[in-house]
XYZ file of C-alpha atoms in Angstrom:
271
model
C -18.626 -13.721 2.149
C -22.292 -12.824 2.626
C -23.171 -9.498 4.216
C -26.396 -7.516 4.024
C -27.846 -9.964 1.514
C -24.937 -9.421 -0.897
C -21.936 -11.499 -1.860
C -18.860 -9.452 -0.990
C -15.273 -10.143 -2.047
C -11.864 -9.180 -0.709
C -8.184 -9.895 -1.310
C -5.915 -10.995 1.557
C -2.157 -10.601 1.800
C -0.329 -12.429 4.596
C 3.296 -11.543 5.413
C 5.859 -14.374 5.078
C 6.367 -14.429 8.858
C 2.646 -15.029 9.538
C 1.982 -17.935 11.890
C -1.296 -19.279 13.204
C -1.663 -18.651 16.904
C 0.466 -15.502 16.842
C -1.939 -12.541 16.426
C -0.633 -9.623 14.365
C -2.154 -6.284 13.243
C -4.731 -6.031 10.461
C -4.882 -3.186 7.937
C -8.063 -2.815 5.887
C -7.328 -0.909 2.666
C -10.197 0.646 0.699
C -9.787 1.477 -2.994
C -11.023 4.584 -4.775
C -13.930 4.895 -7.222
C -13.958 2.639 -10.305
C -11.225 0.452 -8.818
C -10.803 -2.859 -6.997
C -8.901 -4.083 -3.976
C -6.179 -5.521 -6.174
C -5.847 -2.171 -7.949
C -5.089 -0.518 -4.617
C -2.613 -3.264 -3.736
C -0.665 -2.419 -6.887
C -1.025 1.324 -6.399
C -0.034 1.464 -2.735
C 2.589 -1.332 -2.492
C 1.224 -1.927 1.020
C 2.029 -5.626 0.617
C 5.738 -4.799 0.636
C 5.301 -2.746 3.804
C 3.306 -5.590 5.377
C 6.080 -8.079 4.618
C 8.618 -6.052 6.559
C 6.202 -4.736 9.207
C 4.565 -8.131 9.853
C 0.896 -7.254 9.479
C -2.035 -8.572 7.448
C -3.488 -6.425 4.664
C -7.016 -7.013 3.395
C -8.357 -5.155 0.358
C -12.173 -5.318 0.220
C -14.016 -4.699 -3.044
C -16.696 -2.013 -3.111
C -20.254 -2.413 -4.387
C -20.073 -1.467 -8.081
C -16.462 -0.477 -7.329
C -17.447 2.234 -4.838
C -18.105 2.763 -1.123
C -21.014 4.239 0.815
C -18.883 7.062 2.172
C -21.836 9.224 3.245
C -21.924 11.764 0.411
C -25.176 10.165 -0.766
C -24.116 9.969 -4.423
C -22.206 6.675 -4.812
C -24.027 3.524 -6.019
C -23.894 1.861 -2.569
C -25.205 5.062 -0.942
C -28.012 5.311 -3.508
C -28.905 1.599 -3.273
C -28.812 1.521 0.530
C -25.835 -0.810 0.852
C -24.609 -0.920 4.461
C -20.859 -0.873 3.916
C -20.200 -0.011 7.571
C -21.881 -3.256 8.650
C -20.008 -5.129 5.917
C -16.687 -3.943 7.349
C -17.774 -4.905 10.857
C -18.785 -8.370 9.601
C -15.517 -8.696 7.710
C -13.444 -7.871 10.799
C -15.336 -10.533 12.757
C -14.831 -13.111 10.000
C -11.119 -12.370 9.634
C -10.619 -12.510 13.415
C -12.202 -15.988 13.438
C -10.168 -17.337 10.538
C -6.797 -15.627 10.961
C -4.459 -14.652 13.790
C -5.673 -11.049 14.048
C -4.830 -8.790 16.973
C -8.265 -7.195 17.465
C -6.689 -4.356 19.454
C -4.758 -3.313 16.339
C -7.174 -3.086 13.406
C -6.592 -0.115 11.103
C -8.377 1.393 8.103
C -6.824 3.260 5.209
C -8.316 4.393 1.924
C -7.731 6.285 -1.281
C -10.219 8.971 -2.443
C -13.728 7.436 -2.084
C -12.078 4.776 0.111
C -10.411 7.478 2.201
C -13.692 9.339 2.670
C -15.203 6.000 3.696
C -12.376 5.422 6.198
C -13.337 8.710 7.853
C -16.910 7.444 8.095
C -15.646 4.252 9.734
C -13.754 6.347 12.277
C -16.994 8.165 13.109
C -19.178 5.061 13.345
C -16.960 2.087 14.267
C -14.165 3.425 16.466
C -15.014 0.483 18.730
C -13.469 -1.842 16.121
C -11.113 0.465 14.201
C -8.003 1.530 16.126
C -6.780 4.318 13.809
C -7.359 5.515 10.251
C -5.473 7.107 7.379
C -6.978 8.792 4.342
C -5.210 9.612 1.081
C -6.944 12.294 -1.023
C -10.143 11.962 0.980
C -11.593 14.562 3.345
C -14.764 13.977 5.391
C -18.193 13.954 3.742
C -20.240 16.908 4.940
C -23.232 14.642 5.650
C -21.124 12.444 7.942
C -19.529 15.359 9.773
C -22.860 16.553 11.123
C -23.424 13.434 13.244
C -19.863 12.178 13.748
C -19.604 10.927 17.336
C -16.766 8.387 17.624
C -17.018 5.898 20.472
C -13.509 6.882 21.585
C -10.696 9.248 20.572
C -9.249 7.889 17.330
C -5.890 8.712 15.712
C -6.234 10.178 12.218
C -3.677 10.663 9.428
C -4.592 12.604 6.280
C -2.690 13.226 3.023
C -4.026 15.974 0.743
C -2.633 17.652 -2.370
C -3.334 21.347 -2.762
C -4.046 20.894 -6.503
C -6.365 17.881 -6.140
C -9.005 18.306 -8.861
C -11.226 15.439 -7.660
C -11.467 16.047 -3.895
C -10.871 19.806 -3.520
C -8.343 20.801 -0.869
C -10.601 23.728 0.073
C -13.726 21.566 0.189
C -16.859 21.515 -1.937
C -18.220 19.232 -4.652
C -16.271 16.017 -5.209
C -15.556 15.393 -8.919
C -17.699 18.393 -9.801
C -21.133 17.081 -8.786
C -20.667 14.040 -6.558
C -21.606 15.361 -3.139
C -19.917 17.778 -0.776
C -16.825 17.170 1.346
C -15.417 19.368 4.073
C -12.246 21.315 3.414
C -8.956 19.843 4.548
C -8.782 22.381 7.382
C -12.326 21.646 8.566
C -11.736 17.883 8.392
C -8.633 18.168 10.539
C -10.382 20.542 12.952
C -13.211 18.046 13.341
C -10.764 15.369 14.491
C -8.772 17.780 16.664
C -12.020 18.642 18.441
C -13.140 15.003 18.767
C -9.768 13.933 20.163
C -9.444 17.005 22.406
C -5.987 17.809 21.051
C -3.801 20.806 21.777
C -5.153 23.342 19.246
C -1.652 24.600 18.401
C 0.017 22.262 15.899
C 3.659 21.661 15.107
C 4.429 22.071 11.391
C 7.639 20.830 9.801
C 8.829 20.103 6.287
C 8.477 16.395 5.746
C 11.430 14.427 4.402
C 12.293 13.299 1.853
C 10.477 16.012 -0.129
C 12.837 15.831 -3.090
C 13.367 18.527 -5.682
C 10.453 17.392 -7.853
C 8.256 20.488 -7.851
C 6.452 19.764 -4.591
C 7.065 20.414 -0.953
C 5.439 18.407 1.816
C 4.428 19.913 5.140
C 3.663 17.747 8.155
C 1.213 19.336 10.595
C 0.817 17.413 13.848
C -1.672 17.937 16.672
C -0.604 16.194 19.862
C -1.459 16.096 23.588
C -4.753 14.543 22.508
C -7.017 12.486 24.719
C -5.716 8.903 24.964
C -2.752 10.016 22.798
C -4.943 9.906 19.670
C -2.881 12.292 17.544
C -4.116 13.988 14.374
C -1.584 14.476 11.563
C -1.904 16.173 8.162
C 0.529 15.881 5.259
C -0.071 18.801 2.894
C 1.477 18.198 -0.523
C 1.980 21.612 -2.088
C 1.201 21.213 -5.783
C 0.095 17.631 -5.214
C -2.768 16.127 -7.213
C -5.164 13.179 -6.813
C -2.786 10.275 -6.331
C -1.214 7.995 -3.729
C 2.155 9.578 -2.823
C 4.989 7.199 -3.588
C 2.902 4.953 -5.829
C 5.188 5.458 -8.810
C 2.145 6.094 -11.009
C 2.562 8.542 -13.883
C 0.988 11.829 -12.823
C 0.098 14.912 -14.847
C 1.607 17.411 -14.477
C 4.760 15.416 -13.849
C 6.115 17.906 -11.325
C 3.138 17.194 -9.031
C 4.436 13.694 -8.223
C 6.035 13.599 -4.796
C 8.502 11.008 -3.612
C 6.915 10.883 -0.172
C 6.111 7.212 0.498
C 2.611 7.395 1.971
C 2.415 3.648 2.656
C 5.544 3.679 4.812
C 4.378 6.798 6.657
C 0.958 5.215 7.261
C 2.421 2.098 8.841
C 4.823 4.126 10.974
C 1.772 6.044 12.217
C -0.476 3.016 12.789
C 2.041 0.939 14.721
C 2.015 3.383 17.629
C -1.628 2.682 18.447
C -3.660 -0.115 20.005
C -7.021 -0.167 21.743
């Protein structure tokens, strides 16, 4: 498709039960740096979840394999590419061509794509129903002017030993712009959604005996029921939980299935 004077590409997966005339949810899935939409499809196995959950998954491709997530350092940020408008255009195009339930459009991303999903929540909550971010806190630049059009549910997965997007905040990949800490990112959304400031924290199943433990911290009683949930992976690194990818050190791989958890979260919400 054409957007902002550029030719943009994306990969669509339709569940087997898809039928024209019967609108179903849409999940937009944004890859990390130096990757493609199809890379994230393989990494996340979201297609399998879509087949059983009956939703459409679309994997857009970033400009030079990255997203304008607001840090100011990625190629699309530097070159002035308007990725937010691209996503808005893409939603409109998909809604015209496919049976999309426009009240149930969700965004999820990995790393750079997760940081970008947080930007979308800030700037296009009118079109995005809820977001999830894996290994991606909010860009500091975006946080300063983040004013969502409505309360928006947010789900975040962060590993405490993430070397690319630091759990405690700071420079991404050493010198690629500053992100908020995990705590400050969550607090930003708790404040936006006017949640009860006292969370409920539980150990998340099925945190197997693989060297990690997973804590689920949930903020509820939010405005319009837009809950904010954090999965903290103790010892976790920069990966998609449950992807099956080889991870170093090996004990930092968790058997938490992020894709399944994400869909279970998303399906509770509609605009």
